[in-house]
CSV table of C-alpha atoms in Angstrom, one decimal:
chain,number,residue,atom,x,y,z
H,186,MET,CA,-61.0,42.4,-80.1
H,187,SER,CA,-62.4,38.9,-80.6
H,188,ASP,CA,-65.6,37.8,-78.8
H,189,LEU,CA,-63.6,35.7,-76.4
H,190,GLU,CA,-61.2,38.5,-75.6
H,191,TYR,CA,-64.0,40.9,-75.1
H,192,PHE,CA,-66.0,38.5,-72.9
H,193,MET,CA,-63.0,37.7,-70.7
H,194,GLU,CA,-62.1,41.3,-70.2
H,195,ILE,CA,-65.5,42.5,-69.2
H,196,MET,CA,-66.3,39.5,-67.0
H,197,LYS,CA,-63.0,39.6,-65.1
H,198,LYS,CA,-63.3,43.4,-64.5
H,199,TYR,CA,-67.0,43.8,-63.9
H,200,PHE,CA,-68.8,40.5,-63.3
H,201,ARG,CA,-71.5,41.2,-60.7
H,202,LYS,CA,-69.1,43.5,-58.9
H,203,THR,CA,-70.7,45.4,-56.0
H,204,PRO,CA,-69.3,48.2,-53.8
H,205,PRO,CA,-68.2,47.3,-50.3
H,206,ILE,CA,-70.9,49.7,-49.0
H,207,PRO,CA,-74.4,50.5,-50.4
H,208,THR,CA,-74.3,52.7,-53.5
H,209,ASN,CA,-76.4,55.4,-51.9
H,210,MET,CA,-73.8,55.7,-49.1
H,211,TYR,CA,-70.9,55.6,-51.6
H,212,LEU,CA,-72.4,58.7,-53.3
H,213,SER,CA,-73.7,60.6,-50.3
H,214,GLY,CA,-72.6,63.5,-48.1
H,215,GLU,CA,-69.7,65.5,-49.5
H,216,VAL,CA,-69.5,63.5,-52.7
H,217,LEU,CA,-73.1,64.4,-53.5
H,218,GLU,CA,-72.3,68.1,-53.1
H,219,ASN,CA,-68.9,68.1,-54.9
H,220,PRO,CA,-68.9,67.6,-58.7
H,221,GLN,CA,-65.2,67.2,-58.8
H,222,LEU,CA,-65.2,64.4,-56.3
H,223,ARG,CA,-67.9,62.6,-58.4
H,224,ILE,CA,-65.7,63.2,-61.5
H,225,ASP,CA,-62.7,61.6,-59.7
H,226,ILE,CA,-64.9,58.6,-58.7
H,227,ALA,CA,-66.1,58.3,-62.3
H,228,ARG,CA,-62.5,58.1,-63.5
H,229,HIS,CA,-61.3,55.6,-61.0
H,230,CYS,CA,-64.2,53.6,-59.8
H,231,HIS,CA,-64.8,50.0,-61.2
H,232,PHE,CA,-68.2,49.3,-59.6
H,233,PRO,CA,-71.0,49.2,-62.3
H,234,ALA,CA,-73.8,50.3,-59.9
H,235,VAL,CA,-71.8,53.5,-59.0
H,236,LEU,CA,-70.8,54.3,-62.6
H,237,ASN,CA,-74.4,53.7,-63.8
H,238,ILE,CA,-75.6,56.5,-61.5
H,239,LEU,CA,-72.8,58.9,-62.4
H,240,ALA,CA,-73.4,58.3,-66.1
H,241,ASN,CA,-76.8,60.0,-65.5
H,242,ASP,CA,-75.6,62.6,-63.1
H,243,GLU,CA,-77.2,66.1,-63.4
H,244,ASN,CA,-73.7,67.6,-63.9
H,245,GLU,CA,-72.5,67.3,-67.5
H,246,LYS,CA,-68.8,66.9,-66.6
H,247,VAL,CA,-69.6,64.1,-64.2
H,248,ARG,CA,-71.7,62.4,-66.9
H,249,THR,CA,-69.0,62.8,-69.4
H,250,ALA,CA,-66.3,61.4,-67.1
H,251,ALA,CA,-68.5,58.3,-66.3
H,252,ARG,CA,-69.3,57.7,-70.0
H,253,GLU,CA,-65.7,57.9,-71.0
H,254,SER,CA,-64.8,55.2,-68.5
H,255,ASP,CA,-63.7,51.8,-69.8
H,256,TYR,CA,-66.7,50.3,-68.0
H,257,TRP,CA,-69.2,52.5,-69.9
H,258,MET,CA,-67.6,52.0,-73.3
H,259,LEU,CA,-67.3,48.2,-72.9
H,260,VAL,CA,-70.5,47.5,-70.9
H,261,GLY,CA,-72.5,50.3,-69.5
H,262,LYS,CA,-73.9,51.7,-72.8
H,263,TYR,CA,-75.4,48.4,-73.7
H,264,GLN,CA,-77.4,47.8,-70.5
H,265,ASP,CA,-80.7,48.9,-71.9
H,266,ILE,CA,-81.4,45.2,-72.6
H,267,LEU,CA,-81.8,44.6,-68.9
H,268,GLY,CA,-84.8,46.9,-68.8
H,269,PHE,CA,-86.9,44.6,-71.0
H,270,GLY,CA,-89.4,42.1,-69.6
H,271,LYS,CA,-88.4,38.5,-68.9
H,272,ARG,CA,-89.9,37.2,-72.2
H,273,GLU,CA,-88.0,39.7,-74.3
H,274,ARG,CA,-84.8,39.0,-72.3
H,275,ARG,CA,-85.1,35.3,-72.9
H,276,ALA,CA,-85.5,35.9,-76.6
H,277,PHE,CA,-82.5,38.2,-76.6
H,278,ALA,CA,-80.5,35.6,-74.7
H,279,ARG,CA,-81.4,32.9,-77.2
H,280,ASN,CA,-80.9,34.9,-80.4
H,281,GLU,CA,-78.6,37.9,-79.8
H,282,GLY,CA,-74.8,37.9,-80.1
H,283,ARG,CA,-72.2,40.2,-78.7
H,284,PRO,CA,-72.6,42.4,-76.7
H,285,ASN,CA,-76.2,41.7,-75.6
H,286,VAL,CA,-75.9,38.1,-74.6
H,287,PHE,CA,-72.7,38.9,-72.6
H,288,ILE,CA,-74.5,41.7,-70.7
H,289,LEU,CA,-77.2,39.3,-69.7
H,290,LEU,CA,-74.7,36.8,-68.4
H,291,MET,CA,-73.0,39.5,-66.5
H,292,PHE,CA,-76.0,41.0,-64.7
H,293,ASP,CA,-79.2,39.1,-65.2
H,294,GLU,CA,-80.4,37.1,-62.2
H,295,ASP,CA,-83.2,35.1,-63.8
H,296,ALA,CA,-82.4,31.4,-64.1
H,297,GLU,CA,-84.4,31.0,-67.4
H,298,VAL,CA,-82.7,33.9,-69.0
H,299,LEU,CA,-79.3,32.7,-68.1
H,300,THR,CA,-80.1,29.2,-69.3
H,301,GLU,CA,-80.9,30.6,-72.7
H,302,ALA,CA,-77.8,32.7,-72.7
H,303,LEU,CA,-75.5,29.9,-71.8
H,304,HIS,CA,-77.0,27.8,-74.7
H,305,ASN,CA,-76.4,30.6,-77.1
H,306,PRO,CA,-73.9,29.6,-79.8
H,307,THR,CA,-72.0,32.9,-79.4
H,308,VAL,CA,-71.1,31.7,-75.9
H,309,SER,CA,-68.2,29.3,-76.3
H,310,LEU,CA,-67.2,26.5,-74.0
H,311,LYS,CA,-64.4,28.6,-72.6
H,312,MET,CA,-66.9,31.4,-71.8
H,313,VAL,CA,-69.1,29.0,-69.9
H,314,ILE,CA,-66.1,27.8,-67.9
H,315,LEU,CA,-65.1,31.3,-67.0
H,316,PHE,CA,-68.7,32.2,-66.0
H,317,LEU,CA,-68.7,29.2,-63.6
H,318,LYS,CA,-65.3,30.1,-62.2
H,319,LEU,CA,-66.3,33.7,-61.5
H,320,LEU,CA,-69.6,32.6,-60.1
H,321,GLN,CA,-67.9,30.2,-57.8
H,322,GLU,CA,-65.4,32.7,-56.6
H,323,ARG,CA,-68.2,35.2,-55.8
H,324,GLY,CA,-70.2,32.6,-54.0
H,325,GLN,CA,-72.9,34.8,-52.6
H,326,GLY,CA,-75.6,32.5,-51.2
H,327,ARG,CA,-78.3,30.3,-52.6
H,328,LYS,CA,-78.9,32.2,-55.7
H,329,ASP,CA,-75.3,31.8,-56.9
H,330,GLU,CA,-75.5,28.1,-56.0
H,331,GLN,CA,-78.5,27.8,-58.2
H,332,LEU,CA,-76.9,29.7,-61.1
H,333,TYR,CA,-73.7,27.6,-60.8
H,334,GLU,CA,-75.7,24.4,-60.9
H,335,ILE,CA,-77.5,25.6,-64.1
H,336,GLY,CA,-74.2,26.5,-65.7
H,337,ARG,CA,-72.5,23.3,-64.7
H,338,ARG,CA,-75.3,21.3,-66.2
H,339,ILE,CA,-75.2,23.3,-69.4
H,340,LEU,CA,-71.4,22.9,-69.6
H,341,GLN,CA,-71.8,19.1,-69.6
H,342,GLN,CA,-74.5,19.3,-72.3
H,343,ARG,CA,-72.3,21.5,-74.4
H,344,LYS,CA,-69.4,19.1,-74.0
H,345,GLN,CA,-71.7,16.2,-75.2
H,346,GLN,CA,-72.9,18.4,-78.0
H,347,ILE,CA,-69.3,18.9,-79.2
H,348,ILE,CA,-68.6,15.1,-79.1
H,349,LYS,CA,-71.8,14.4,-81.1
H,350,ILE,CA,-71.1,17.0,-83.7
H,351,ALA,CA,-67.5,15.8,-84.1
H,352,THR,CA,-68.9,12.2,-84.6
H,353,ILE,CA,-71.3,13.4,-87.2
H,354,ASN,CA,-68.7,15.4,-89.1
H,355,LYS,CA,-66.3,12.5,-89.1
H,356,ALA,CA,-69.0,10.2,-90.5
H,357,ALA,CA,-69.8,12.9,-93.1
H,358,GLU,CA,-66.2,12.7,-94.4
H,359,GLU,CA,-67.1,9.4,-96.1
H,360,ILE,CA,-70.9,9.8,-96.3
H,361,VAL,CA,-71.4,7.2,-99.0
H,362,ARG,CA,-70.4,4.4,-96.6
H,363,PRO,CA,-73.6,2.6,-95.3
H,364,GLU,CA,-72.3,2.5,-91.7
H,365,ASN,CA,-71.7,6.3,-91.8
H,366,VAL,CA,-75.2,6.8,-93.1
H,367,ARG,CA,-76.6,4.9,-90.2
H,368,GLU,CA,-74.3,6.7,-87.7
H,369,ILE,CA,-75.7,10.0,-88.9
H,370,LEU,CA,-79.3,8.8,-88.9
H,371,LYS,CA,-79.2,7.9,-85.3
H,372,PHE,CA,-78.4,11.5,-84.3
H,373,MET,CA,-81.5,12.8,-86.2
H,374,THR,CA,-83.7,12.2,-83.2
H,375,ASP,CA,-81.3,13.9,-80.8
H,376,SER,CA,-82.9,16.3,-78.3
H,377,ASP,CA,-80.3,18.9,-79.1
H,378,HIS,CA,-81.4,21.2,-81.8
H,379,THR,CA,-77.8,22.2,-82.7
H,380,VAL,CA,-76.9,18.6,-83.3
H,381,ARG,CA,-79.9,18.1,-85.6
H,382,LYS,CA,-79.1,21.3,-87.3
H,383,SER,CA,-75.6,20.2,-88.0
H,384,ILE,CA,-77.0,17.2,-89.9
H,385,ALA,CA,-79.4,19.3,-91.9
H,386,ASN,CA,-76.5,21.6,-92.9
H,387,ILE,CA,-74.5,18.5,-94.1
H,388,LEU,CA,-77.4,17.0,-96.0
H,389,ASN,CA,-78.4,20.3,-97.6
H,390,VAL,CA,-75.2,20.3,-99.7
H,391,GLN,CA,-75.2,16.6,-100.7
H,392,ASP,CA,-76.3,15.4,-104.1
H,393,ALA,CA,-79.4,13.4,-104.9
H,394,ALA,CA,-77.6,10.1,-104.7
H,395,VAL,CA,-76.5,10.6,-101.2
H,396,LEU,CA,-80.0,11.7,-100.1
H,397,ARG,CA,-81.4,8.6,-101.8
H,398,ASN,CA,-79.0,6.5,-99.6
H,399,PHE,CA,-80.3,8.2,-96.5
H,400,ILE,CA,-83.9,7.7,-97.5
H,401,ASN,CA,-83.4,4.0,-98.3
H,402,ALA,CA,-81.6,3.4,-95.0
H,403,ALA,CA,-84.3,5.3,-93.1
H,404,LEU,CA,-87.0,3.0,-94.6
H,405,GLU,CA,-85.5,0.0,-92.8
H,406,ASP,CA,-87.3,-0.6,-89.4
H,407,ARG,CA,-84.4,-2.5,-87.9
H,408,PHE,CA,-82.3,0.6,-87.5
H,409,PHE,CA,-84.7,2.2,-85.1
H,410,GLU,CA,-85.7,1.5,-81.5
H,411,SER,CA,-89.3,2.6,-81.9
H,412,ASN,CA,-91.9,3.6,-84.4
H,413,LEU,CA,-91.7,7.2,-83.1
H,414,GLU,CA,-88.0,7.4,-83.7
H,415,HIS,CA,-88.5,5.9,-87.2
H,416,PHE,CA,-91.2,8.4,-88.0
H,417,THR,CA,-89.1,11.3,-86.7
H,418,VAL,CA,-86.2,10.5,-88.9
H,419,LEU,CA,-88.3,10.1,-92.0
H,420,SER,CA,-90.1,13.4,-91.3
H,421,ALA,CA,-86.7,15.2,-90.8
H,422,LEU,CA,-85.4,13.8,-94.1
H,423,ILE,CA,-88.6,14.8,-96.0
H,424,LYS,CA,-88.3,18.3,-94.5
H,425,ILE,CA,-84.7,18.6,-95.7
H,426,ILE,CA,-85.6,17.4,-99.2
H,427,LYS,CA,-88.5,19.9,-99.4
H,428,HIS,CA,-86.2,22.7,-98.3
H,429,ARG,CA,-83.8,21.9,-101.2
H,430,GLU,CA,-86.6,22.0,-103.8
């Protein structure tokens, strides 16, 4: 199953799904006293909060039934990441791939953690769009509105990122042309790390003559709007050259 297929399956089935009644009531009374009822619930229930409890039930057969559910196999067994502090979750959201970053998108409520997760390269544009769609459909108050706005803003940023990288790659196809050198140079001060990284990846595989063209072009003040921009580009080029040595 591809990352996109996995993401779409778990999000459509379990994204922030909550029982129609509080979980403690869902598992109270006769259910609490009858292991077979809890086993039946574990086999047929699709609410994460309920299955999480049953997966740790005192009865082994109940635990087994819950841990053999699709939910547990696809999502539940990876939830330990939610128990970390905010700093660690932000780091996971920024650096981890499947399944951890998807678990954070599914359950985490912290705006900063979700911002990092939505910027993660593992999370494709289609995934961001699905996240927004499901969040909008759920629409549970101010918190969801805040998360939706964060996601919408990141979606626009990601779209711009794709356009910029496509422009860079097109210029790189004929990288010896002076106008293409200048086109690439102007993106070296972009605020998006991924855009700058794409340029570094391109220049890291070029021969010395191409790099010389970039250095010569970067030495000309007239191509830059400010001294800071000029300095930033020269510094980035020097860093790339040092990395190649």
